[in-house]
Tab-separated table of C-alpha atoms in Angstrom:
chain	number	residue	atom	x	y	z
A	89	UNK	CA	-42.364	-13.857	33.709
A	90	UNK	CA	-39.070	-13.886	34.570
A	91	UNK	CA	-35.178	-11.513	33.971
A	92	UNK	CA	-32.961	-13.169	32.790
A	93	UNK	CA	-29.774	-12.541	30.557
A	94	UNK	CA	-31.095	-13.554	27.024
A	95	UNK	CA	-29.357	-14.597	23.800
A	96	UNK	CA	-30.016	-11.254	22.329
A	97	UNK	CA	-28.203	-9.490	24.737
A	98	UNK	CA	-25.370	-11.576	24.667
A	99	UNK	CA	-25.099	-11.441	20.186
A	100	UNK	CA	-25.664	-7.394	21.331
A	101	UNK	CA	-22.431	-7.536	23.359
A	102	UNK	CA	-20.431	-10.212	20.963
A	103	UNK	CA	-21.261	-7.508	17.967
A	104	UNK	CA	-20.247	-4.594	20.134
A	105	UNK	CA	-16.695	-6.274	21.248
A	106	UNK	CA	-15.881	-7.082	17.809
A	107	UNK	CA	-16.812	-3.568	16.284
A	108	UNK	CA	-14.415	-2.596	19.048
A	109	UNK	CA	-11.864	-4.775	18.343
A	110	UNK	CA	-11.951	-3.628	14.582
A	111	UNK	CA	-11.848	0.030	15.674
A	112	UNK	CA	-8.608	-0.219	17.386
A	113	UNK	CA	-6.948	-2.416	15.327
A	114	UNK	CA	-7.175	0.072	12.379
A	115	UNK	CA	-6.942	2.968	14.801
A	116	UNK	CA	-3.677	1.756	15.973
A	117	UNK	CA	-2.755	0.986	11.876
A	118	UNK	CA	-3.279	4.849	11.373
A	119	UNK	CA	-1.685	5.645	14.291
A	120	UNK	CA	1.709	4.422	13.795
A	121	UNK	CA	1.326	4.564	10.120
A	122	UNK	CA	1.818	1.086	9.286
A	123	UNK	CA	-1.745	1.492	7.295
A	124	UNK	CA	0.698	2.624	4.539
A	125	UNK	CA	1.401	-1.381	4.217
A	126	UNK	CA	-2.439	-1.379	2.552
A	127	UNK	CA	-2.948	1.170	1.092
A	128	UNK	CA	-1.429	4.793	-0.853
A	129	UNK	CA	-1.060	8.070	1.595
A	130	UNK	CA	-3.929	9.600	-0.779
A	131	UNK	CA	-6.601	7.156	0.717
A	132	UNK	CA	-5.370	7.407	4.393
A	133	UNK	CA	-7.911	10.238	5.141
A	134	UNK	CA	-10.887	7.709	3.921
A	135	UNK	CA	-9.686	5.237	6.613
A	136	UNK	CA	-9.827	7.983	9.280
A	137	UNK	CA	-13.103	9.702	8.545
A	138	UNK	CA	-14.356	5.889	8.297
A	139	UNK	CA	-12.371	4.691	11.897
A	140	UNK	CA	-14.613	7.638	13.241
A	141	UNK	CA	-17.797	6.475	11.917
A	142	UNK	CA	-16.994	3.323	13.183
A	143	UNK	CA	-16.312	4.301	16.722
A	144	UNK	CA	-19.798	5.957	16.721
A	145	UNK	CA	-21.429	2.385	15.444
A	146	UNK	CA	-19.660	0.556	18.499
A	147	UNK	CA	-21.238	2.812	21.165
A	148	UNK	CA	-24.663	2.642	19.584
A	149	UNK	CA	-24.116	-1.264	20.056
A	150	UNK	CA	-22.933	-0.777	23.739
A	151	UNK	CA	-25.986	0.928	23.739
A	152	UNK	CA	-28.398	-1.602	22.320
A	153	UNK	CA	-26.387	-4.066	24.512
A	154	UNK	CA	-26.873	-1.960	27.770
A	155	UNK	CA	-30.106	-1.341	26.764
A	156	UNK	CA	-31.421	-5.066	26.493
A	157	UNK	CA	-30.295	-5.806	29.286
A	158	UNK	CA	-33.522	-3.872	31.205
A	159	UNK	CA	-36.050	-6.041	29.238
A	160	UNK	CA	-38.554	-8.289	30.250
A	161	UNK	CA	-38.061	-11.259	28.605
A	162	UNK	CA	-41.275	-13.444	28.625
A	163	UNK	CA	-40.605	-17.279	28.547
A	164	UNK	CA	-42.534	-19.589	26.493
A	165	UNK	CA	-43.289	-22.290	24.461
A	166	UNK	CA	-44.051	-20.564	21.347
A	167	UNK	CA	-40.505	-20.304	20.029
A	168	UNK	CA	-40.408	-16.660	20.315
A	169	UNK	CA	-38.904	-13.948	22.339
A	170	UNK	CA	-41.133	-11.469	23.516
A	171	UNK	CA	-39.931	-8.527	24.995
A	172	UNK	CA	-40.715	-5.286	26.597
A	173	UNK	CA	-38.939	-1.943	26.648
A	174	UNK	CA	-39.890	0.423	29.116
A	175	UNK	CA	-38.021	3.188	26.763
A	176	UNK	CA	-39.286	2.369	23.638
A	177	UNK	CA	-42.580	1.078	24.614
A	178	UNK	CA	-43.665	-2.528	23.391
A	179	UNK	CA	-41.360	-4.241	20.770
A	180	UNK	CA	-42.497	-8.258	19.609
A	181	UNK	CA	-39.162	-9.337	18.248
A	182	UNK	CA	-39.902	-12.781	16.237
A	183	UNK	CA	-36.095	-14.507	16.492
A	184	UNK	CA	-35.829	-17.569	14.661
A	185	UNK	CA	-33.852	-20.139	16.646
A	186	UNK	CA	-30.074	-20.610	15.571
A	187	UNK	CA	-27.859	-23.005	16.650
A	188	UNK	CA	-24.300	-22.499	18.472
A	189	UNK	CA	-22.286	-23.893	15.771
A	190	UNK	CA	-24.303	-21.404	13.116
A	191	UNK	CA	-23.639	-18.940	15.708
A	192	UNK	CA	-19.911	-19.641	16.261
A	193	UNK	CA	-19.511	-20.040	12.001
A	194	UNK	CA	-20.521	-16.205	11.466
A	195	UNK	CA	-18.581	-14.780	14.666
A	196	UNK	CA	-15.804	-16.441	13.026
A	197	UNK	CA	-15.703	-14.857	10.019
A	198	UNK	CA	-14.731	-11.701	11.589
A	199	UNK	CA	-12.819	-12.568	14.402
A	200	UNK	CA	-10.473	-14.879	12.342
A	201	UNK	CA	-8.691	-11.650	10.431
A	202	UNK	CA	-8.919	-9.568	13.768
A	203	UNK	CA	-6.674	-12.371	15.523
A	204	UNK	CA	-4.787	-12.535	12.554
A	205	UNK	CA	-4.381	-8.735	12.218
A	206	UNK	CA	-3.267	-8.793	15.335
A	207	UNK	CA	-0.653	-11.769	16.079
A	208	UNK	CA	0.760	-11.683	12.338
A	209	UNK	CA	3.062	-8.889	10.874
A	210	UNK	CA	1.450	-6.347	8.768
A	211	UNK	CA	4.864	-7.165	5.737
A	212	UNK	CA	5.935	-9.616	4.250
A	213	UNK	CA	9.637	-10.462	2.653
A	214	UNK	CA	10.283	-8.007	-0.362
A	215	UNK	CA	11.655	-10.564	-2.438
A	216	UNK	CA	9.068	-13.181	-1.599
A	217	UNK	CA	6.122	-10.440	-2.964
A	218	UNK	CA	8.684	-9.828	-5.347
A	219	UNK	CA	9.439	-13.325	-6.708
A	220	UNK	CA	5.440	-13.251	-7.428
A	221	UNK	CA	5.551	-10.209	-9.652
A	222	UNK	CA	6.849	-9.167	-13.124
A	223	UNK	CA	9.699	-6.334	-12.310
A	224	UNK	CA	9.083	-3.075	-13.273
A	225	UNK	CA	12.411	-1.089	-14.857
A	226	UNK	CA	10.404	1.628	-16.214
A	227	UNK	CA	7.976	3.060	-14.450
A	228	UNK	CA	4.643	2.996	-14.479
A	229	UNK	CA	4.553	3.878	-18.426
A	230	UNK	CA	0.700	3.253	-18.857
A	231	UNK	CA	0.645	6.871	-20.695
A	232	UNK	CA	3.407	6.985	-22.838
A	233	UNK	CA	2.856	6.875	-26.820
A	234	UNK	CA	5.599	6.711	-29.726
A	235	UNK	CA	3.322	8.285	-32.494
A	236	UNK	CA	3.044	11.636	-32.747
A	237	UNK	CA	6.104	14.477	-32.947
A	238	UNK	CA	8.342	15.095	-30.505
A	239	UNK	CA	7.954	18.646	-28.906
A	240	UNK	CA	9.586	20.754	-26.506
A	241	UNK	CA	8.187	21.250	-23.217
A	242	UNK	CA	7.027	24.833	-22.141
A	243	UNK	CA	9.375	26.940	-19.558
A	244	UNK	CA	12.617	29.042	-19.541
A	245	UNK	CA	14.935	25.863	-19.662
A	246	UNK	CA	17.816	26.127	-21.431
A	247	UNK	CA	17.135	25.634	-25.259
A	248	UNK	CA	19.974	23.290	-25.468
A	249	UNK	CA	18.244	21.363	-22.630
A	250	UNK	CA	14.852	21.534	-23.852
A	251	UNK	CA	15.977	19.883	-26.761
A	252	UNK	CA	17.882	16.823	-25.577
A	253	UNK	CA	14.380	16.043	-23.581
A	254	UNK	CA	12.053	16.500	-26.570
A	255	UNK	CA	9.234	13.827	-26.564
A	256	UNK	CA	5.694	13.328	-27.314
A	257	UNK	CA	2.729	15.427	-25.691
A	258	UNK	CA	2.035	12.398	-23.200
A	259	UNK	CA	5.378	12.326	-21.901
A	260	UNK	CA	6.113	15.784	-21.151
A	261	UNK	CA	6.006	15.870	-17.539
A	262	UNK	CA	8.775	12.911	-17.387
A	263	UNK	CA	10.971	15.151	-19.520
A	264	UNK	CA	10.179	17.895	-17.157
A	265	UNK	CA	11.563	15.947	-14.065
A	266	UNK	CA	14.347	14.418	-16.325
A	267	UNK	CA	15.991	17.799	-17.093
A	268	UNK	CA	15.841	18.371	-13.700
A	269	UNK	CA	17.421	15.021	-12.680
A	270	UNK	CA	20.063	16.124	-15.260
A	271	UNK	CA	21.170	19.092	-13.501
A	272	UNK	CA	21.831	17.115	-10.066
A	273	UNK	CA	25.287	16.042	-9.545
A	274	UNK	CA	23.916	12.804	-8.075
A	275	UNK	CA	20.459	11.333	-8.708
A	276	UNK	CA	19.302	10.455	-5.022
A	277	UNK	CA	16.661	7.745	-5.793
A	278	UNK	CA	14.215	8.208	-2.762
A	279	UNK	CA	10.926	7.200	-1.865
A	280	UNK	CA	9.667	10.609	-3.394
A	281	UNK	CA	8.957	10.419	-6.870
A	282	UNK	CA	11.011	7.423	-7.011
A	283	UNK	CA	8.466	5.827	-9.853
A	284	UNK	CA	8.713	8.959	-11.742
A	285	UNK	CA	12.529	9.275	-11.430
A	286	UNK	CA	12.458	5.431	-12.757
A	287	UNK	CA	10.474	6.263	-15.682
A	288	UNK	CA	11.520	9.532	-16.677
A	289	UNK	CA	15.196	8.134	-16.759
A	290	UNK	CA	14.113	5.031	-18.940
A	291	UNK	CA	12.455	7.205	-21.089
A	292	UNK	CA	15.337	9.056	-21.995
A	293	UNK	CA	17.915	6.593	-21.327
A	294	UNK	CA	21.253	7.814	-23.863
A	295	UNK	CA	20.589	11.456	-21.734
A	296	UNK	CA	21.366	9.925	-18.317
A	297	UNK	CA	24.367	7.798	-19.487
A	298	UNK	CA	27.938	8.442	-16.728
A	299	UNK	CA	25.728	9.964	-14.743
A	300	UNK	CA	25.723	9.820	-10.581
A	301	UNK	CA	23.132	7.724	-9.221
A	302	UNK	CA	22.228	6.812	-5.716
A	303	UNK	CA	19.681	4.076	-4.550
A	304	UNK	CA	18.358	2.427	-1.401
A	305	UNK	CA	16.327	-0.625	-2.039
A	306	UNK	CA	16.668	-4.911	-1.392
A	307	UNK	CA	18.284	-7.187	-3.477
A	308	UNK	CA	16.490	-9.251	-6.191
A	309	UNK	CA	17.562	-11.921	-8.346
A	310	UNK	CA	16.087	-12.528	-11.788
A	311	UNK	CA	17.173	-16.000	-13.465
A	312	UNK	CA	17.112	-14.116	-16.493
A	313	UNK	CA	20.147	-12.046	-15.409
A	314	UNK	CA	23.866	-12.333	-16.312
A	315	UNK	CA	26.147	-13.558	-12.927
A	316	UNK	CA	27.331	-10.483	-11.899
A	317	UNK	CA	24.193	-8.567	-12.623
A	318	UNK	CA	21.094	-8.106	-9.457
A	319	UNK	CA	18.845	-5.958	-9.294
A	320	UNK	CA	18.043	-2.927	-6.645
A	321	UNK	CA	14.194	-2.969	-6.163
A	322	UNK	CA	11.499	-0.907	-4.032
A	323	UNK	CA	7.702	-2.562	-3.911
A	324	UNK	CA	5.514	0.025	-4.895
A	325	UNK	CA	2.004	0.239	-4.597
A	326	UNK	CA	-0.592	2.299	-6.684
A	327	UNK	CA	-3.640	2.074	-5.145
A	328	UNK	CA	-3.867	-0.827	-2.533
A	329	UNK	CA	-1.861	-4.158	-1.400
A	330	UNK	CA	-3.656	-6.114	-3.821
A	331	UNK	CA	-1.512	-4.111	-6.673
A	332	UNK	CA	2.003	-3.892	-5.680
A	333	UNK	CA	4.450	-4.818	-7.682
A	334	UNK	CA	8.378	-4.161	-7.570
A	335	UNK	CA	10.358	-1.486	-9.156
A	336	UNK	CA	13.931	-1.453	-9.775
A	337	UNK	CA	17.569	-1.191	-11.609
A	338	UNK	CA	19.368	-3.325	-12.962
A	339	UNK	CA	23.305	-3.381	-11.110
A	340	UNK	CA	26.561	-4.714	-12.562
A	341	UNK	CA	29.336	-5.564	-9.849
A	342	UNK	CA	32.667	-7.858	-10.185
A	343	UNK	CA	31.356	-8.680	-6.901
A	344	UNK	CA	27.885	-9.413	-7.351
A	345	UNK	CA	28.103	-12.845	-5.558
A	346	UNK	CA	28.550	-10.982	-2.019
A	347	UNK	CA	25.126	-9.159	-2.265
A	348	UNK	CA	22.659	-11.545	-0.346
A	349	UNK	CA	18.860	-12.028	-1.900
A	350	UNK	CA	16.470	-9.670	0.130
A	351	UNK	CA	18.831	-7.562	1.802
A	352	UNK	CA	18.698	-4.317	1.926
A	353	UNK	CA	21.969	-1.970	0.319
A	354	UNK	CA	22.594	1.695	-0.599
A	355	UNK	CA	24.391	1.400	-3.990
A	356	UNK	CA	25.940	4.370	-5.297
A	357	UNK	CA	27.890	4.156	-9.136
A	358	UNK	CA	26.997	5.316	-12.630
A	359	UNK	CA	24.515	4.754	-14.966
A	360	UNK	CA	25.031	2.979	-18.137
A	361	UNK	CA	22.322	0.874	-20.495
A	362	UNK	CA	21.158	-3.007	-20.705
A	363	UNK	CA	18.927	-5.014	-22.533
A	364	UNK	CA	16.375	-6.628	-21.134
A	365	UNK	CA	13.098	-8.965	-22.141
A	366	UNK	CA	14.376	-6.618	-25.492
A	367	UNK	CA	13.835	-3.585	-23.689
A	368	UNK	CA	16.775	-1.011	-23.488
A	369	UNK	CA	16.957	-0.079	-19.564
A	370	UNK	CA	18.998	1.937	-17.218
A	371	UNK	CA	21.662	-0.207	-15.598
A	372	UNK	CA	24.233	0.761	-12.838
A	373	UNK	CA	28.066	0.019	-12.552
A	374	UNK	CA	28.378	-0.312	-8.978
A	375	UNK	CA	31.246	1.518	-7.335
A	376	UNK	CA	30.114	1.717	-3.805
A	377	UNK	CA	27.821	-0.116	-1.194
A	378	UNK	CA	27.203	-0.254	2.049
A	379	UNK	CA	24.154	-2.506	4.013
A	380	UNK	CA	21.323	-0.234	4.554
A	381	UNK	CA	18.113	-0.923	7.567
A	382	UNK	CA	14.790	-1.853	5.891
A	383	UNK	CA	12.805	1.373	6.046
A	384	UNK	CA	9.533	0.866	8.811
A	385	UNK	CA	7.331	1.051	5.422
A	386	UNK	CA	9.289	-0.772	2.795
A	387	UNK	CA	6.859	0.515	0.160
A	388	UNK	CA	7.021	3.888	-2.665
A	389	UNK	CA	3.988	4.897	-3.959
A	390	UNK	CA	3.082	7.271	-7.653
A	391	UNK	CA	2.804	10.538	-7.132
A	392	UNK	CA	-0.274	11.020	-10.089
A	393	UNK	CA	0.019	14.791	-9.757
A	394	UNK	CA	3.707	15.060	-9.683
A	395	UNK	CA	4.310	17.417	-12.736
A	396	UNK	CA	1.893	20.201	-11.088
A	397	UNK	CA	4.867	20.660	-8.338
A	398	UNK	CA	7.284	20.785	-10.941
């Protein structure tokens, strides 16, 4: 009988450094907020109550790994590792033999997108995520229904108003925000509501028409498009990286040419209508622009409960 350093100890401490490694790394995501390039603020407290938990399953591993290293380990023949814990009392641990390259195959797996996390950048080029997508000039619009009569919506609106925004019972809320996006001198797209601002003005299109519109977003091409027309997009997200897709308006300029592909502008002008794909969408006639800096977190995200803060 001998001490020695086994293999077990040694897996113990490899599983204990890569739990660690893990914990940071999405630590550090929450931390500076870049986890908002995975997933919607609404989940965000998930990933923190689970970084927590996690923190607590590296130091049991430390633990284990301290732990192990006070065995006896018996040497023999038998292909076994016997060993004896003077805290627990007598453990027979029956570990089949594995071989390094087995070994090195499975540690792999889970250091590979830890080094990765790590070295690469947590975004990728708007237009590139873009260019993979099918853009999105009206919202979200999963709820929205022709049948059924149009109706007012509930409140002390003006009458007048509340009848220029009469819909259907599933698109209430959008006429809601759209009367209030009709009594702003100039609709400030921002990353607030921007989704519903894009729907609820596509849903009532002929209301919004001259009106004052402001946007921040990057520039996106569509082959689809006429020359001097480009479109102002935001990548939203609705749940979790693996859904984003790209929102945005359609822009008219004389000068479209000098707007480069994936750069980011603040257009200001008016909004007028376009067909597209058959669709009758919002357009804007640019009068102003100016380059704008790539927000830290290029992406919006739905507000599901947005007509409650009405």
């Amino acid at each position: 009988m001998k001490n020695k350093i086994s293999s077990t100890t040694i897996h113990h401490f490899i599983k204990a450094a890569i739990l660690l490694g893990l914990a940071i790394y999405i630590f550090q995501l929450t931390l500076t907020d870049e986890i908002l390039q995975f997933i919607v603020p609404e989940l965000v407290i998930y990933i923190k109550i689970a970084t927590g938990i996690l923190f607590i399953v590296v130091i049991s591993q430390i633990y284990i790994a301290v732990l192990s290293l006070k065995r006896h380990v018996i040497i023999c023949d038998c292909g076994h590792d016997h060993s004896h814990d003077q805290v627990f009392g007598h453990e027979h641990h029956h570990l089949f033999k594995k071989s390094i390259l087995k070994d090195i195959l499975i540690y792999s797996l889970f250091l590979l997108p830890l080094f990765l996390g790590y070295l690469l950048p947590n975004h990728a080029s708007s237009s590139s995520l873009a260019s993979n997508k099918e853009m999105n000039f009206k919202g979200l619009a999963v709820q929205s229904s022709s049948s059924g009569h149009a109706v007012e919506v509930k409140g002390n609106e003006d009458p007048a108003l509340k009848k220029l925004f009469k819909t259907n019972v599933y698109d209430q809320d959008y006429a809601k925000l759209g009367m209030r996006l009709y009594k702003q001198n100039i609709i400030e797209m921002k990353d607030k509501w921007f989704i519903e601002k894009l729907q609820s003005m596509n849903t009532f299109v002929d209301n919004f028409q001259n009106k004052q519109i402001k946007i921040k977003g990057f520039i996106y091409r569509d082959p689809k498009l006429a020359g001097n027309q480009f479109i102002v997009a935001r990548m939203g997200m609705t749940h979790c990286i693996a859904d984003i897709s790209p929102f945005g308006i359609i822009a008219e300029s004389t000068d479209a040419q000098q707007f480069v592909n994936n750069s980011w502008v603040t257009i200001t002008g008016t909004i007028g209508n376009t067909n597209f794909n058959g669709q009758t969408v919002i357009k804007i006639n640019v009068e102003k622009s100016e380059p704008a800096k790539s927000p830290s977190v290029q992406y919006v995200y739905p507000d599901w409960n947005f007509g409650s803060k009405l």
